[in-house]
Amino acid sequence: MAKVQVLNVAVLDNPSPFGNPFQFEITFECMEDLPEDLEWKIIYVGSAESEEYDQTLDSVLVGPVPAGRHMFVFQADAPVPSLIPESDAVGVTVVLITCTYRGQEFIRIGYYVNNEYTDAELRENPPLKPDYGQLQRNILASNPRVTRFHINWEGGSEKMEDSENVDPAPNAMLPPACPPGKALGLMPDNSMDCL
Amino acid sequence: MKLLKPSWVTHDGKPIFSVDIHPDGTKFATGGQGEDSGKVVIWNMAPVLREDDEKNENIPKMLCQMDNHLACVNCVRWSNNGLYLASGGDDKLVMVWKKAAFIGPSTVFGSSSKLANVEQWRCVTILRNHTGDVMDVAWSPHDVWLASCSVDNTIVIWNARKFPEIVTTLKGHTGLVKGLTWDPVGKYIASQADDHSLKVWRTMDWQLETNITKPFNECGGTTHVLRLSWSPDGQYVVSAHAMNNSGPTAQIIERDGWKTNMDFVGHRKAVTVVKFNPKIFKKKQRNGNAPRPSCPYCCCAVGSKDRSLSVWLTSLKRPLVVIHDLFDKSIMDITWTLNGLGVLVCSMDGTVAFLDFSQDELGDPLNEEEKNTIHQNIYGKSLAVTMETQLSTTVIENPEMLKYQQERQAAQSAIIAQATGPDNQTPKLANVVNGESLEDIRKNLLKKQVETRTADGRRRITPLCIAQLDTGDFSPALFNSVPILPGSSVSTTLIPQLSSDSNTATSLCLRAPPEPPATSPTKNTDDKESGNPSVNSAALKSNLLLTSASKIEPMKALDSRFTERSKPAPGMFSVCVRGKEASGHKDWKVKEDTSSDSEDKGTQRIPPLAKRKADMDGVEVVEKRKKGRPRKDTKIMMNVPHSYPQVRAVYLGLENELCVRACVRPCVQVGTDPVTYVEVENEVSVVAGARISQLRCCREKSEWDIVLPSRIVLTAGSSDVVAVACEDRTLSVFSASGRRLIPSIMLPAPMSALHCSAFFVMALTASATLSVWYANDPSVPHSTVNQCVLTEQGVPVVGLSSGKTYCFSPSMETWNLIVDKQDSLVQCADFRNCISSLGALGATGPLAITQGRNLSAGQLASRLSSAPHHLQQGMTLAFLENQLCSSLLLLSANEYRHWLLIYTRFLVSEGYEQRLRELCKDLLGPVHKSSSTSWEPKVLGLRKRDLLMEVLPVVGQNLRFQRLFTEYQDQLELLRLK
């Protein structure tokens, strides 16, 4: 079973202007002392069309992790606007938090993100070129989508069964590149352990 | 009988493979298939039992669900103490769960269902060893071991005190092992497998006891589980799927000879599960009818693939009830409530059913005490040392005791209240860390958290630890200390919580003694056979049972062949009746051992003899003679001449010392009225070559025994004392109820005679010189004095390089042994349960200094867990009494008080009433002053009655001693008023 369980993720500074850094306060619990660090990543899905617009906002190592309950705040800079296709700047997209241990991803938390203008005028008539200064980012904090994967927690060469060791296949669970709305819709209601 | 199918107990329609009711009856666990993992769910029992509770929205039905198993859960089992839940599944893992004490309701993060987990159960250990699906798990009596069986054909015995330590792996099955059951007495474990066999394994050496194949030869096809069960009286094992005349049966296997003459028939398809009711019943006495003595009987539920359930009483030839079409698919597991009147059944179709019986239907359940009496009668030992369940039936007899108990409870609940914080109902995660509220921390977490850069320039955050896992019970470090919390994250509110948690660990140990109830080959069995009435107070109270218990109604459900009485259980052997027919001359009664157990004992004694051969020159003749003779001489009964009317002594001789040492069971009659027997057994094997001697004394109804580290060569007794001389030239004197009166006295030379009269002990040695005796002591050759201390109180203490330390007693004019580092008693004594939290303070003083850090008390204690309980008890007792006497001798008041309290706690927890009584009596002294009494009101400057006031609350902790408590409390009160 998983040695690390994510108990809660609180979305801080939400809603906030588009340029503000992302802040997630993550509470997790660890069953036994981990000899290696956990690696957390925040991935911003720039466009539903293609994975190439995914931006890894930041990755951070978390450790040492003794057995117990821990919390930390993961802060990452806002996505670089120039890497986002202009047509996808406004509207619903997804931000992902993933955690890997020994290079294996064991949890993926997805949030819907809605970017819209606060100004009614702009909302009615959005400029052709997005005005990032006026955009507000709203993360749908109440509805995280969690996918957990079985990984080999032991360092040994012992291989886990195939089904447990498969990389999160693009069509099996939320692929970073899927159209955001569709991708989240595909996920079963109880999105635990899709494998 | 009432039948209920609680529709809300469901795994969303997926199969439920296992069900088990918590020992306290308030909840039950189910295990089975989850969404895409295994699933364990803990349910509230109240809505099953009461309709009102079922309708009440405020009463939660589901308490917790855990989907940590990667694949289907095949078995869930609560430990007997109810603290842990073990689950085994297709993911090859066994998980052990424990309730998290201080975390409130929560949901699973990200799950769509908003159902909160009311209780938090978290996995404390994952046991990995099996290479295939785990099919069944079972906790041993007293939760010493956890057994798991698997489709990898093996059974693994885990050390439940030190997970994940493996005690042993039982290999021998050639097919998938699908069911396990422990003998309620703890001597065996039985397993059933697809290889058409049922195997019984001994817990003593983990070897195969018997392999039963005949009833299973015809078995074809595969049954998902084969959950067999052992009857609560221990007399029968009932198998799952067996065949008789091509019909499916549940085979009854008798403990006596593992005979397979009877079975339960009637099911049309394979039997998947058998479960005995934990209670033994006796016929309900109807009004008006004259009470007829009836035999106790057992009750058993059988579930089958044919979807029907049958319930049998061993006193009836036909089933009590058969319920067809209860489920749509095969029955998978059955569990009884602890009161024996309710039963939960689960099925592959994903539903459970609850059957509620009345006492009219099943009979009157025997209480724990009566059940123990039955065990005592059949096996010569009782399972219960001081079981809580037993105490619950005890009535508090006087207001003092009630007040005291209430105060205790109040104090305990105060501690709990403190631990769970101000808000009792929803104990939350620590709200305060380092004096800061969690909210404050969260506000500043980003600023405060430590962030560094790794060598390759990556960000690295050190997470803030906000809670320790409250699962440290398995770690010995928690035992008596507050665990070390990592640096900055020490939480002030966590400390009381954690320490209260460690309290539970302690009480757990108190409840479950560290030994498995492995059978004692010698002690109790021959107590019984010798014709002395059993001294167990429980046995006396329920004497009605004494007569009937020995013939528990055998299963004659379908086979009327009736075994009239259970034969003496293996391990018993007949011994001639002592004393009464003792003629006026010395006669040696030689008895041949008859049982396999005593055979074992016999062979165990051979190695030390062989070893001695190497040690000593010139004894070969004797050795050969011994070998040449039949092994009869390993056990010799000796009756002593009545040459003195008052005093009897046996002289085991010095010139043929070897013979005597090898022989081992002289029986001495002491005094004429009351008749007292003293019995000596040398060379009781313990562990790792450590050997001890045992002295047992029976006087009328009372009986006690003590153990000594050295062989006993001489013993004598009077109505008041019993004196024992050992091979190591120590002389020990014990009171009439076996309390050590003075520390071991070192004698300058071998003892030649020993006499006792009233309180006087006379010892005659071969040499009368007292000078430089310790240097001449052949038992410590070439040893030099390496420590010489004069204590503050002016007691000279001399330490020798042999590890022995002596002190001189001016009043007795002898050197007394106070420390012996090789003393096996020291290493084997296990009294850690009895050390109070404040205890360590008292332990400083001359005794502690001389014994030093090298005092390895309890070093071997853990290894002893396989040794019989009474042996360890005896050794601990002997050690504690030694300590008490030594501190007395060293005039160390503090240490005396310290050891006195530990000693009392030990007596109380192990139930030594007589010693306790004598101790209290001595501390109280005579109530009315008279000139003739020699009672000293003070010991080492401490007022004895003050000590008694400290001792009494300890006594009051065990309800069994409430009369003793009251008696002395009253007298103390009386004296204070004067």
Coordinates of N, CA and C in Angstrom, one line a residue, chain A residues 1 5-10 23 25 27 29-31 37 39 58-64 68-73 75 109 111 144 146 148 150 154 161 164 189-190 192-193, chain B residues 35-37 67-70 92-93 95 97 103 107-112 114 122-123 126 128 429 438 442 445-446 449 454 458-469:
Chain A
M1 N 0.8 -1.2 0.0 CA 0.0 0.0 0.0 C 0.9 1.2 0.0
Q5 N 0.1 9.2 2.1 CA -1.3 9.5 1.8 C -1.4 11.0 1.9
V6 N -2.0 11.5 0.8 CA -2.3 13.0 0.9 C -3.6 13.2 1.6
L7 N -3.6 13.9 2.7 CA -4.8 14.1 3.5 C -5.6 15.3 3.0
N8 N -4.9 16.3 2.6 CA -5.6 17.5 2.3 C -4.7 18.5 1.4
V9 N -5.3 19.2 0.5 CA -4.6 20.2 -0.2 C -5.5 21.5 -0.1
A10 N -5.0 22.5 0.5 CA -5.7 23.7 0.6 C -5.1 24.7 -0.4
Q23 N -0.2 28.8 -4.9 CA 0.1 28.3 -3.5 C -0.8 27.2 -3.1
E25 N -1.2 24.4 0.0 CA -0.8 23.9 1.3 C -1.1 22.4 1.3
T27 N -1.1 18.7 3.0 CA -0.9 17.9 4.2 C -0.9 16.5 3.8
E29 N 0.5 12.3 5.0 CA 0.9 11.5 6.1 C 1.8 10.4 5.6
C30 N 2.8 10.0 6.4 CA 3.7 9.0 5.9 C 3.7 7.9 6.9
M31 N 3.7 6.6 6.4 CA 3.6 5.5 7.3 C 4.9 5.2 8.0
D37 N 13.7 11.6 -0.8 CA 12.8 12.7 -0.8 C 11.6 12.4 -1.8
E39 N 9.2 14.1 -4.6 CA 9.3 15.2 -5.6 C 7.9 15.6 -6.0
D58 N 6.9 24.4 -11.4 CA 8.0 24.2 -10.5 C 8.0 22.8 -10.1
S59 N 9.2 22.3 -9.7 CA 9.2 21.0 -9.0 C 10.1 21.2 -7.8
V60 N 9.7 20.5 -6.7 CA 10.4 20.7 -5.5 C 10.6 19.4 -4.8
L61 N 11.7 19.3 -4.1 CA 12.0 18.1 -3.3 C 11.5 18.3 -1.9
V62 N 10.8 17.3 -1.3 CA 10.4 17.5 0.0 C 11.0 16.4 0.9
G63 N 11.7 16.8 1.9 CA 12.4 15.8 2.7 C 13.2 16.5 3.8
P64 N 13.7 15.8 4.8 CA 13.4 14.3 5.0 C 12.0 14.1 5.5
G68 N 4.9 10.1 10.1 CA 4.1 11.1 10.8 C 3.3 11.9 9.8
R69 N 2.7 13.0 10.3 CA 1.9 13.8 9.5 C 2.6 15.1 9.3
H70 N 2.6 15.6 8.1 CA 3.4 16.7 7.7 C 2.7 17.7 6.8
M71 N 3.1 18.9 6.9 CA 2.5 19.9 5.9 C 3.6 20.8 5.4
F72 N 3.3 21.3 4.2 CA 4.2 22.3 3.6 C 3.4 23.1 2.6
V73 N 3.9 24.3 2.3 CA 3.3 25.1 1.3 C 4.1 25.0 0.0
Q75 N 4.8 26.7 -3.3 CA 4.5 27.9 -4.1 C 5.3 27.8 -5.4
I109 N -3.2 15.1 -8.6 CA -4.4 15.9 -8.1 C -4.7 16.9 -9.2
Y111 N -7.0 20.1 -10.6 CA -8.0 21.2 -10.3 C -8.5 21.9 -11.6
P144 N -11.4 18.7 -6.1 CA -10.1 18.1 -6.6 C -10.4 16.7 -7.2
V146 N -8.6 13.3 -7.8 CA -7.4 12.6 -7.3 C -7.3 11.2 -8.0
R148 N -4.7 7.9 -7.9 CA -3.6 7.3 -7.2 C -3.1 6.1 -8.0
H150 N -0.4 2.7 -7.9 CA 0.4 1.8 -7.1 C 1.8 1.9 -7.6
E154 N 9.5 0.1 -2.2 CA 10.8 -0.4 -1.7 C 11.8 -0.1 -2.8
E161 N 4.2 -6.0 -9.8 CA 3.5 -6.6 -10.9 C 3.2 -5.5 -12.0
E164 N 0.7 -2.8 -11.8 CA 0.9 -1.8 -10.8 C 2.1 -0.8 -11.1
D189 N -16.3 9.1 -11.3 CA -16.7 9.9 -10.1 C -15.7 9.6 -9.0
N190 N -15.6 8.4 -8.7 CA -14.6 8.0 -7.7 C -13.3 7.7 -8.4
M192 N -10.4 7.1 -7.6 CA -9.3 6.5 -6.9 C -8.8 5.3 -7.7
D193 N -7.6 5.2 -7.8 CA -7.0 4.0 -8.4 C -7.6 3.6 -9.7
Chain B
E35 N -13.7 -1.2 -4.9 CA -13.8 -0.7 -6.3 C -12.8 -1.4 -7.2
D36 N -11.5 -1.1 -6.9 CA -10.5 -1.8 -7.7 C -9.3 -2.1 -6.7
S37 N -9.7 -2.3 -5.5 CA -8.7 -2.6 -4.5 C -9.5 -3.5 -3.5
D67 N -9.2 1.3 2.2 CA -9.0 0.6 0.9 C -7.6 0.5 0.6
N68 N -6.8 0.3 1.6 CA -5.3 0.2 1.4 C -4.9 -1.1 0.8
H69 N -5.6 -2.1 1.0 CA -5.2 -3.4 0.3 C -5.3 -3.2 -1.2
L70 N -4.3 -3.8 -1.9 CA -4.3 -3.6 -3.3 C -5.3 -4.5 -4.0
K92 N -1.1 -10.5 -1.1 CA -0.1 -11.2 -0.4 C 0.3 -10.6 0.9
L93 N -0.4 -9.5 1.3 CA 0.0 -8.8 2.5 C -1.0 -9.1 3.7
M95 N -2.1 -6.9 6.9 CA -2.0 -5.5 7.5 C -2.6 -5.6 8.9
W97 N -4.1 -3.2 11.8 CA -4.7 -1.8 12.0 C -4.8 -1.5 13.4
I103 N -7.3 11.6 16.3 CA -7.7 12.3 15.0 C -9.2 12.1 14.8
T107 N -12.6 12.7 5.8 CA -13.0 12.0 4.6 C -11.7 11.7 3.9
V108 N -11.8 10.8 3.0 CA -10.7 10.5 2.1 C -10.5 11.6 1.1
F109 N -9.4 12.2 1.1 CA -9.1 13.4 0.2 C -9.5 13.1 -1.2
G110 N -10.3 13.9 -1.8 CA -10.6 13.7 -3.2 C -11.7 12.7 -3.5
S111 N -12.2 12.0 -2.5 CA -13.2 11.0 -2.8 C -14.5 11.8 -2.9
S112 N -15.4 11.3 -3.8 CA -16.6 12.0 -4.1 C -17.6 11.8 -2.9
K114 N -19.1 11.9 0.5 CA -18.9 12.8 1.6 C -19.0 12.1 2.9
R122 N -5.8 3.1 11.3 CA -4.7 3.2 10.4 C -3.8 1.9 10.5
C123 N -3.1 1.7 9.4 CA -2.3 0.5 9.3 C -1.0 0.8 10.1
I126 N 2.7 -3.6 8.1 CA 2.4 -4.5 6.9 C 3.3 -5.7 7.0
R128 N 4.9 -8.6 5.2 CA 5.2 -9.1 3.9 C 6.1 -10.4 4.1
L429 N -6.9 16.7 15.7 CA -5.5 16.8 15.5 C -5.0 17.9 16.4
L438 N -2.7 25.7 15.3 CA -2.4 25.2 13.9 C -2.8 26.3 12.9
R442 N -0.4 27.7 10.0 CA -0.8 27.7 8.6 C -0.6 29.1 8.0
L445 N 3.1 29.4 7.5 CA 3.9 28.2 7.1 C 4.9 28.5 5.9
L446 N 4.4 29.3 5.0 CA 5.2 29.6 3.8 C 6.5 30.3 4.2
Q449 N 8.6 27.7 6.7 CA 9.2 26.4 6.3 C 10.6 26.6 5.8
T454 N 19.4 22.1 -3.2 CA 20.3 20.9 -3.3 C 21.5 21.3 -4.2
R458 N 18.3 22.5 -7.0 CA 16.8 22.3 -6.9 C 16.3 22.8 -5.5
R459 N 15.1 23.2 -5.5 CA 14.5 23.6 -4.2 C 14.2 22.3 -3.4
R460 N 14.4 22.4 -2.1 CA 14.1 21.3 -1.3 C 13.4 21.9 0.0
I461 N 12.2 21.4 0.2 CA 11.4 21.9 1.4 C 11.5 20.9 2.5
T462 N 11.7 21.3 3.7 CA 11.6 20.4 4.8 C 10.2 20.5 5.3
P463 N 9.4 19.5 5.2 CA 8.0 19.7 5.7 C 7.9 19.8 7.2
L464 N 6.9 20.5 7.6 CA 6.7 20.7 9.1 C 5.9 19.5 9.6
C465 N 6.5 18.8 10.6 CA 5.8 17.7 11.1 C 4.8 18.2 12.1
I466 N 3.5 17.8 11.8 CA 2.5 18.3 12.7 C 1.9 17.3 13.7
A467 N 2.2 16.0 13.4 CA 1.8 15.0 14.3 C 2.7 13.8 14.2
Q468 N 2.9 13.2 15.3 CA 3.6 11.8 15.2 C 2.5 10.8 14.9
L469 N 2.9 9.8 14.4 CA 1.9 8.7 14.2 C 1.7 8.1 15.6

